[in-house]
Every structure is written in C-alpha cells, then in structure tokens.
Short mmCIF file of C-alpha atoms in Angstrom, two decimals:
data_model
loop_
_atom_site.label_atom_id
_atom_site.label_comp_id
_atom_site.label_asym_id
_atom_site.label_seq_id
_atom_site.Cartn_x
_atom_site.Cartn_y
_atom_site.Cartn_z
CA UNK A 1 7.88 -26.25 -71.40
CA UNK A 2 9.56 -25.65 -74.76
CA UNK A 3 8.25 -22.09 -75.16
CA UNK A 4 8.84 -19.04 -72.99
CA UNK A 5 7.75 -15.42 -73.31
CA UNK A 6 9.73 -12.56 -71.74
CA UNK A 7 9.01 -8.84 -71.91
CA UNK A 8 11.46 -6.07 -72.73
CA UNK A 9 11.48 -2.74 -74.57
CA UNK A 10 13.34 -1.18 -77.47
CA UNK A 11 14.88 2.30 -77.51
CA UNK A 12 13.18 4.54 -80.08
CA UNK A 13 13.34 8.25 -79.30
CA UNK A 14 11.95 8.96 -75.85
CA UNK A 15 9.42 6.21 -76.44
CA UNK A 16 10.19 2.66 -75.42
CA UNK A 17 7.95 0.41 -77.55
CA UNK A 18 7.33 -3.04 -76.08
CA UNK A 19 9.28 -6.01 -77.39
CA UNK A 20 8.10 -9.56 -76.71
CA UNK A 21 10.99 -12.02 -76.56
CA UNK A 22 9.70 -15.47 -77.55
CA UNK A 23 12.06 -18.42 -77.06
CA UNK A 24 11.24 -21.80 -78.57
CA UNK A 25 13.20 -25.03 -78.15
CA UNK A 26 12.70 -27.62 -80.89
CA UNK A 27 14.25 -30.88 -81.99
CA UNK A 28 16.94 -30.68 -84.64
CA UNK A 29 20.55 -29.68 -85.01
CA UNK A 30 21.68 -27.68 -81.94
CA UNK A 31 21.94 -23.97 -82.62
CA UNK A 32 20.65 -20.55 -81.67
CA UNK A 33 19.07 -18.11 -84.13
CA UNK A 34 17.64 -14.66 -83.45
CA UNK A 35 14.88 -13.31 -85.72
CA UNK A 36 12.74 -10.18 -85.65
CA UNK A 37 14.84 -7.52 -87.42
CA UNK A 38 17.86 -7.70 -85.08
CA UNK A 39 20.90 -5.56 -85.83
CA UNK A 40 24.52 -6.62 -85.41
CA UNK A 41 24.76 -6.13 -81.64
CA UNK A 42 21.55 -8.12 -81.11
CA UNK A 43 22.66 -10.95 -83.40
CA UNK A 44 25.89 -11.18 -81.42
CA UNK A 45 23.83 -11.71 -78.27
CA UNK A 46 23.74 -15.46 -78.95
CA UNK A 47 27.46 -15.71 -78.20
CA UNK A 48 27.23 -13.51 -75.10
CA UNK A 49 24.21 -15.41 -73.79
CA UNK A 50 25.82 -18.81 -74.38
CA UNK A 51 28.98 -17.79 -72.52
CA UNK A 52 27.04 -16.17 -69.67
CA UNK A 53 24.84 -19.23 -69.12
CA UNK A 54 27.72 -21.70 -69.16
CA UNK A 55 29.94 -19.58 -66.90
CA UNK A 56 27.04 -19.13 -64.47
CA UNK A 57 26.68 -22.89 -64.04
CA UNK A 58 23.59 -23.42 -66.18
CA UNK A 59 23.16 -26.00 -68.92
CA UNK A 60 22.92 -24.63 -72.44
CA UNK A 61 20.21 -26.72 -74.18
CA UNK A 62 21.54 -28.94 -76.97
CA UNK A 63 18.47 -28.21 -79.08
CA UNK A 64 17.44 -25.93 -81.91
CA UNK A 65 16.70 -22.59 -80.21
CA UNK A 66 14.74 -19.86 -81.97
CA UNK A 67 14.49 -16.40 -80.40
CA UNK A 68 11.83 -14.15 -81.91
CA UNK A 69 11.83 -10.44 -81.07
CA UNK A 70 8.32 -9.17 -81.80
CA UNK A 71 7.08 -7.03 -83.45
CA UNK A 72 9.16 -8.06 -86.43
CA UNK A 73 8.98 -4.66 -88.18
CA UNK A 74 10.61 -2.78 -85.28
CA UNK A 75 14.42 -2.56 -85.54
CA UNK A 76 16.23 -3.76 -82.42
CA UNK A 77 19.73 -2.59 -81.54
CA UNK A 78 22.17 -2.80 -78.66
CA UNK A 79 22.75 -5.38 -75.96
CA UNK A 80 19.64 -4.50 -73.94
CA UNK A 81 17.91 -7.80 -74.84
CA UNK A 82 20.68 -10.10 -73.54
CA UNK A 83 19.10 -10.63 -70.13
CA UNK A 84 15.63 -11.30 -71.55
CA UNK A 85 16.99 -13.82 -74.06
CA UNK A 86 18.99 -15.66 -71.39
CA UNK A 87 16.00 -15.88 -69.04
CA UNK A 88 13.79 -17.06 -71.90
CA UNK A 89 16.20 -19.91 -72.68
CA UNK A 90 16.32 -20.92 -69.01
CA UNK A 91 12.53 -20.82 -68.69
CA UNK A 92 11.93 -22.73 -71.94
CA UNK A 93 14.39 -25.44 -70.88
CA UNK A 94 12.82 -25.82 -67.42
CA UNK A 95 15.80 -24.47 -65.49
CA UNK A 96 13.80 -21.47 -64.27
CA UNK A 97 10.12 -20.93 -63.38
CA UNK A 98 8.21 -19.70 -66.40
CA UNK A 99 6.15 -17.10 -64.47
CA UNK A 100 7.81 -14.02 -65.97
CA UNK A 101 4.79 -12.04 -67.15
CA UNK A 102 4.94 -9.53 -64.28
CA UNK A 103 8.41 -8.25 -65.18
CA UNK A 104 10.22 -6.36 -67.89
CA UNK A 105 13.94 -6.98 -68.33
CA UNK A 106 16.80 -4.95 -69.78
CA UNK A 107 20.53 -5.45 -69.48
CA UNK A 108 23.65 -6.50 -71.35
CA UNK A 109 25.40 -9.69 -70.27
CA UNK A 110 29.12 -10.14 -69.85
CA UNK A 111 30.58 -13.57 -70.58
CA UNK A 112 30.91 -14.04 -66.82
CA UNK A 113 27.18 -13.48 -66.34
CA UNK A 114 27.62 -9.99 -64.89
CA UNK A 115 25.07 -7.37 -65.90
CA UNK A 116 26.32 -4.27 -67.67
CA UNK A 117 24.37 -0.99 -67.82
CA UNK A 118 22.48 0.08 -70.93
CA UNK A 119 21.14 3.41 -72.17
CA UNK A 120 17.50 4.45 -72.27
CA UNK A 121 16.48 2.86 -68.96
CA UNK A 122 14.33 5.77 -67.74
CA UNK A 123 11.99 5.77 -70.79
CA UNK A 124 11.69 1.99 -70.33
CA UNK A 125 10.82 2.46 -66.66
CA UNK A 126 8.15 5.06 -67.40
CA UNK A 127 6.45 2.81 -69.96
CA UNK A 128 6.72 -0.24 -67.68
CA UNK A 129 5.00 1.71 -64.92
CA UNK A 130 2.13 2.47 -67.29
CA UNK A 131 1.93 -1.26 -68.10
CA UNK A 132 1.82 -2.14 -64.35
CA UNK A 133 4.95 -4.31 -64.50
CA UNK A 134 8.10 -4.36 -62.38
CA UNK A 135 11.49 -3.88 -64.04
CA UNK A 136 14.72 -5.80 -63.58
CA UNK A 137 17.77 -3.82 -64.69
CA UNK A 138 21.52 -3.78 -64.01
CA UNK A 139 22.40 -2.38 -60.59
CA UNK A 140 24.14 0.57 -62.25
CA UNK A 141 20.83 1.59 -63.87
CA UNK A 142 18.60 1.04 -60.83
CA UNK A 143 18.92 4.58 -59.47
CA UNK A 144 17.88 6.03 -62.81
CA UNK A 145 14.89 3.69 -63.18
CA UNK A 146 13.76 4.47 -59.61
CA UNK A 147 13.04 8.06 -60.66
CA UNK A 148 9.75 6.69 -62.02
CA UNK A 149 7.70 6.93 -58.83
CA UNK A 150 5.35 4.06 -58.06
CA UNK A 151 7.43 1.52 -59.99
CA UNK A 152 9.08 -1.52 -58.43
CA UNK A 153 12.71 -1.46 -59.58
CA UNK A 154 14.94 -4.48 -58.99
CA UNK A 155 18.64 -3.92 -59.57
CA UNK A 156 20.96 -6.90 -60.02
CA UNK A 157 24.67 -7.25 -60.62
CA UNK A 158 24.69 -10.80 -61.99
CA UNK A 159 22.48 -13.21 -63.89
CA UNK A 160 22.51 -15.56 -60.90
CA UNK A 161 20.94 -12.87 -58.70
CA UNK A 162 18.05 -12.47 -61.14
CA UNK A 163 17.52 -16.24 -61.36
CA UNK A 164 17.59 -16.61 -57.56
CA UNK A 165 14.93 -13.91 -57.27
CA UNK A 166 12.66 -15.47 -59.90
CA UNK A 167 13.07 -18.88 -58.28
CA UNK A 168 12.06 -17.44 -54.90
CA UNK A 169 15.38 -18.28 -53.26
CA UNK A 170 16.93 -14.85 -52.62
CA UNK A 171 14.47 -12.06 -53.46
CA UNK A 172 15.97 -8.82 -54.71
CA UNK A 173 15.20 -5.76 -52.60
CA UNK A 174 13.34 -3.01 -54.48
CA UNK A 175 15.60 -0.06 -55.15
CA UNK A 176 14.43 2.96 -53.11
CA UNK A 177 13.59 6.19 -54.93
CA UNK A 178 16.54 8.57 -54.80
CA UNK A 179 16.37 11.26 -52.16
CA UNK A 180 15.95 14.40 -54.25
CA UNK A 181 15.46 17.96 -53.13
CA UNK A 182 12.84 20.22 -54.68
CA UNK A 183 15.58 21.88 -56.64
CA UNK A 184 19.12 20.78 -57.39
CA UNK A 185 21.81 23.38 -56.71
CA UNK A 186 22.92 25.24 -59.80
CA UNK A 187 26.42 24.52 -61.03
CA UNK A 188 27.02 28.24 -61.56
CA UNK A 189 25.57 31.04 -59.41
CA UNK A 190 24.81 34.51 -60.78
CA UNK A 191 25.53 36.04 -57.36
CA UNK A 192 29.20 35.22 -57.92
CA UNK A 193 29.39 37.82 -60.70
CA UNK A 194 30.65 41.25 -59.65
CA UNK A 195 29.54 44.26 -61.65
CA UNK A 196 27.99 43.73 -65.11
CA UNK A 197 24.73 45.32 -63.95
CA UNK A 198 23.28 45.79 -67.45
CA UNK A 199 24.18 42.27 -68.56
CA UNK A 200 22.75 40.78 -65.36
CA UNK A 201 19.56 42.77 -65.88
CA UNK A 202 19.26 41.42 -69.44
CA UNK A 203 19.85 37.90 -68.14
CA UNK A 204 17.12 38.34 -65.52
CA UNK A 205 14.59 39.63 -68.06
CA UNK A 206 15.40 36.76 -70.43
CA UNK A 207 14.92 34.22 -67.63
CA UNK A 208 11.62 35.76 -66.52
CA UNK A 209 10.12 35.87 -70.00
CA UNK A 210 11.80 32.83 -71.57
CA UNK A 211 13.37 35.09 -74.20
CA UNK A 212 16.33 34.27 -76.39
CA UNK A 213 19.37 36.43 -75.71
CA UNK A 214 22.38 37.65 -77.69
CA UNK A 215 25.42 38.94 -75.79
CA UNK A 216 27.80 41.16 -77.78
CA UNK A 217 31.09 42.38 -76.38
CA UNK A 218 34.89 42.29 -76.66
CA UNK A 219 36.80 39.16 -75.56
CA UNK A 220 37.24 38.80 -71.82
CA UNK A 221 34.16 40.77 -70.79
CA UNK A 222 32.40 37.76 -69.23
CA UNK A 223 29.89 36.76 -71.92
CA UNK A 224 30.45 33.03 -71.47
CA UNK A 225 30.55 33.37 -67.69
CA UNK A 226 27.18 35.12 -67.65
CA UNK A 227 25.61 32.66 -70.08
CA UNK A 228 26.66 29.71 -67.92
CA UNK A 229 24.70 31.22 -65.03
CA UNK A 230 21.38 31.63 -66.83
CA UNK A 231 20.27 28.09 -65.95
CA UNK A 232 20.75 28.90 -62.26
CA UNK A 233 18.12 31.67 -62.23
CA UNK A 234 15.45 29.83 -64.23
CA UNK A 235 12.37 28.63 -62.30
CA UNK A 236 12.61 25.21 -60.61
CA UNK A 237 11.75 22.25 -62.82
CA UNK A 238 8.42 20.52 -62.29
CA UNK A 239 8.30 16.74 -61.92
CA UNK A 240 7.14 16.35 -65.52
CA UNK A 241 9.88 18.62 -66.85
CA UNK A 242 12.54 16.82 -64.81
CA UNK A 243 11.40 13.42 -66.09
CA UNK A 244 11.36 14.59 -69.72
CA UNK A 245 14.83 16.10 -69.45
CA UNK A 246 16.21 13.02 -67.70
CA UNK A 247 14.61 10.68 -70.26
CA UNK A 248 16.38 12.48 -73.11
CA UNK A 249 19.72 12.41 -71.27
CA UNK A 250 19.22 8.69 -70.64
CA UNK A 251 19.31 8.05 -74.39
CA UNK A 252 22.57 9.92 -74.95
CA UNK A 253 26.01 8.35 -75.11
CA UNK A 254 26.93 9.93 -71.77
CA UNK A 255 23.75 8.65 -70.12
CA UNK A 256 21.91 10.25 -67.21
CA UNK A 257 23.41 10.85 -63.79
CA UNK A 258 20.83 10.83 -60.93
CA UNK A 259 22.92 13.53 -59.22
CA UNK A 260 21.79 15.91 -61.99
CA UNK A 261 18.11 15.31 -61.20
CA UNK A 262 16.08 18.54 -61.38
CA UNK A 263 19.09 20.52 -62.58
CA UNK A 264 18.31 22.44 -65.72
CA UNK A 265 20.68 21.31 -68.49
CA UNK A 266 23.23 23.69 -69.98
CA UNK A 267 24.67 22.70 -73.35
CA UNK A 268 27.44 24.61 -75.13
CA UNK A 269 28.40 22.94 -78.44
CA UNK A 270 31.60 24.04 -80.18
CA UNK A 271 31.21 26.31 -83.20
CA UNK A 272 32.53 23.53 -85.47
CA UNK A 273 29.57 21.28 -84.55
CA UNK A 274 27.61 19.86 -87.48
CA UNK A 275 23.88 20.02 -88.02
CA UNK A 276 23.56 16.37 -86.96
CA UNK A 277 25.37 17.13 -83.71
CA UNK A 278 22.86 19.88 -82.98
CA UNK A 279 19.56 18.23 -83.91
CA UNK A 280 20.53 14.56 -83.50
CA UNK A 281 20.68 11.68 -85.94
CA UNK A 282 22.79 8.70 -86.85
CA UNK A 283 21.84 5.24 -88.07
CA UNK A 284 20.48 4.68 -84.57
CA UNK A 285 18.83 8.07 -83.89
CA UNK A 286 20.30 9.75 -80.85
CA UNK A 287 19.34 13.11 -79.34
CA UNK A 288 21.36 16.14 -80.38
CA UNK A 289 22.33 19.23 -78.43
CA UNK A 290 18.91 20.88 -78.89
CA UNK A 291 17.21 17.89 -77.25
CA UNK A 292 19.83 17.49 -74.53
CA UNK A 293 19.11 21.14 -73.66
CA UNK A 294 15.37 20.38 -73.27
CA UNK A 295 13.93 22.55 -70.46
CA UNK A 296 17.36 24.14 -70.13
CA UNK A 297 19.77 26.44 -71.94
CA UNK A 298 21.51 26.06 -75.30
CA UNK A 299 24.53 28.36 -75.50
CA UNK A 300 26.14 29.15 -78.85
CA UNK A 301 29.44 30.91 -78.24
CA UNK A 302 31.14 32.67 -81.16
CA UNK A 303 27.83 32.71 -83.05
CA UNK A 304 29.18 34.07 -86.39
CA UNK A 305 31.64 31.16 -86.57
CA UNK A 306 28.82 28.60 -86.84
CA UNK A 307 28.04 27.42 -90.35
CA UNK A 308 24.91 29.08 -91.74
CA UNK A 309 23.33 25.73 -92.57
CA UNK A 310 23.88 24.59 -89.00
CA UNK A 311 22.07 27.65 -87.65
CA UNK A 312 19.20 27.11 -90.09
CA UNK A 313 18.39 23.72 -88.55
CA UNK A 314 17.47 25.50 -85.31
CA UNK A 315 14.35 27.01 -86.89
CA UNK A 316 12.05 24.03 -86.45
CA UNK A 317 12.89 23.16 -82.82
CA UNK A 318 12.71 26.85 -81.83
CA UNK A 319 9.21 27.09 -83.30
CA UNK A 320 7.73 23.71 -82.38
CA UNK A 321 9.77 22.57 -79.39
CA UNK A 322 10.29 19.16 -80.99
CA UNK A 323 12.55 17.54 -83.56
CA UNK A 324 11.73 14.51 -85.70
CA UNK A 325 14.54 12.40 -87.15
CA UNK A 326 13.54 10.17 -90.06
CA UNK A 327 15.58 7.22 -91.25
CA UNK A 328 14.83 4.46 -93.74
CA UNK A 329 13.57 1.99 -91.16
CA UNK A 330 12.48 4.23 -88.30
CA UNK A 331 11.37 7.66 -87.16
CA UNK A 332 12.41 9.07 -83.81
CA UNK A 333 10.82 12.03 -82.09
CA UNK A 334 12.67 14.06 -79.44
CA UNK A 335 11.52 17.07 -77.39
CA UNK A 336 13.59 20.22 -77.86
CA UNK A 337 12.10 23.11 -75.89
CA UNK A 338 15.13 25.11 -74.83
CA UNK A 339 16.14 28.71 -74.20
CA UNK A 340 18.70 29.98 -76.69
CA UNK A 341 21.52 32.27 -75.64
CA UNK A 342 24.33 33.28 -77.98
CA UNK A 343 27.48 35.34 -77.68
CA UNK A 344 29.68 37.05 -80.24
CA UNK A 345 32.38 39.66 -80.64
CA UNK A 346 31.31 43.01 -82.15
CA UNK A 347 33.81 42.58 -85.01
CA UNK A 348 36.33 39.97 -86.24
CA UNK A 349 39.14 41.31 -84.06
CA UNK A 350 36.77 41.86 -81.15
CA UNK A 351 37.97 45.34 -80.25
CA UNK A 352 35.17 47.47 -81.72
CA UNK A 353 33.86 49.75 -78.97
CA UNK A 354 36.43 48.50 -76.45
CA UNK A 355 37.70 51.49 -74.42
CA UNK A 356 40.95 49.66 -73.74
CA UNK A 357 41.82 48.84 -77.34
CA UNK A 358 41.42 49.90 -80.96
CA UNK A 359 39.68 47.95 -83.71
CA UNK A 360 42.21 46.47 -86.13
CA UNK A 361 39.73 45.20 -88.72
CA UNK A 362 40.32 46.32 -92.31
CA UNK A 363 36.64 46.23 -93.31
#
C-alpha cells in the first residue's frame, strides 16, 4: 500500500484540533516533503524521522514521499507529529500493518528512535477520548494522559516498542490511572501562621466568598506568607476544575506534573512582568500567568510597582474568566478564572503606621 493515514492532534489553546497525517509514496526522485502549513520544527521532522527509522533497523523507502498534514489551513508546530509521520512511512511502505485508525499518536523522535515528551498531551487525551480512540504517547507523558478517565493510554519509550505493539508482537500495557486522593495536600498551611487574627479572618472571608483581596502593611509583617496560604483553604477542586487546570498547565513550558493533581495553582509573577507574561501570547500562543492560575490564586506582590498598562490587561479575564489571544494565523482561547490577591506597602518606604518605625517619605 502506497498510502497511509495516521491520526494526531495539534496544540491550539486548550483545544486539540484533529490533524490527519497522510503519507504517500510515489515513483520519482527519492525525497521527503512535508506540506500542510508546517512550521520550522515540523519541517525539520523529515531529518529526525529519517535518522530514527534507519537507527531503529527499518528501511527508509527510496521513493518520493509526500506527507500531508490536514487540514492545510491549521498551523502545525513542534515535534509532536514525528511519531505519526514515522508510522505513516512504515505503513505506506508495507513495513507495518496499516490498521492505525483506532489510535492517535503524539511524540517527538530522537535520532536513536527514542520517544521524547511533548507539551499539551492532556488536551489531546481529552479530545481523543471523545473520539473513542486510544492514544500512544511517550512514556514520560503517559501519567498525564491517563488523567482522562476511560481512555486507553499506551506509553512507549522507543519507536520499536510502538511498532511491536501495532504488529501484535509485544502489546503495550495500558497505563493505569494515577492514584489520586480527593484533595491534594496544600503546599502551605494556614494553621502554621501564629497570630495575625485580623488578616487570617480577611483571608477566610475572601476564600468563602471568592473575593479579591488587598493586603496592606509594612515590610516583614507576613503579607506574602499569608497570601501563599490562601490556596490551601479554598474548597477542593471538582474533577472538571482539576482537568481544566491541568490542561492549561500541560500547555506551558514547564508542563504538568501529575503530583500536582487537584492542587489549586498559586502563581506569583514578579512586578517586572510584562502584559504578555500575564495574559499569554507569543508567535505560538502559550498561556500566561492568569491562565496558569485558573481555579487557583494569582498573587501580585508589590502591587504599585507593576506597570499600569500591565494591570489594565487584567480587566477582561477578571470579568469574563477567559482570555483570547489573536495572532495573524490563529486564535487561541484560554480559561482564566482565578482569585486575585495583592499586597503592598502603605507608603514608598513602607513604615507608615508601623509602631516600630517612622515614615521617612518626603511626600
């Protein structure tokens, strides 16, 4: 068979739109071309795939190979399509059974054939579950994908393991869902704070009513310490909230750690952060601090030091609970329903109203 079809998904906001990887082998000068609006990392996949196939003991077809990533108007970025392209070439050349319609694949290939983790696996897993397909991902991403209950997740460390499974030689064992408690332990506990009765009362009221909170006091009075403990007294996350929060974290540069499952996020950007850092952006839209704090706490320490234009960008997500990032070729939508807590000194020197010191400000 000179044509193979493999299923994968792109990363676009918290949505993972389907991508059909079509591989066609034709007569002509040997070569490999990738079409379908691929960006630099995807175009470079042809060299990674060639090296991975040869170093894994497979034959690279000496034919004209065309890889089409459909739909053509959807930008594709990253190395997440490497595995799907490699399997498509093997299936089209008859080195692998062509029955791949029940799976979705994602993973970057090393030149040795090893599978490297990619970002955005949890959104992919949630959409694959809705499409009633199993997913094959790098072993390092399997725990994250298994958070989507009811989905068959197959984790592999090497291209050869995936091929052996598809050929029926050594089936991959489905990755078990992670053992998660109803509520993850909070990183910071309010019971550790001694005194500060009025501040603790304000924190409790804010947590009960989902109110924003501003803490004002001299340096060293525990404003940051108290703010870090707000997430620990918020109600437990529901399954839907936990999945939404984890899906956003999965798209970030740091990725999602299954150990943080059901733990409400706490984000504390520095006061020099830009507007893009807060709301997200970039040529490949990534979530900002407001989205990474989804269903958690966003803490702005030294509030007056933030640029006014940076604070203005918080208006929309505070009102709507979402943020939309528009670029020339794409539009990404991220959730951003967070609880805002800020802290500041009462004056530039910080000593106004401090019984132990005197204000030294000239104004």
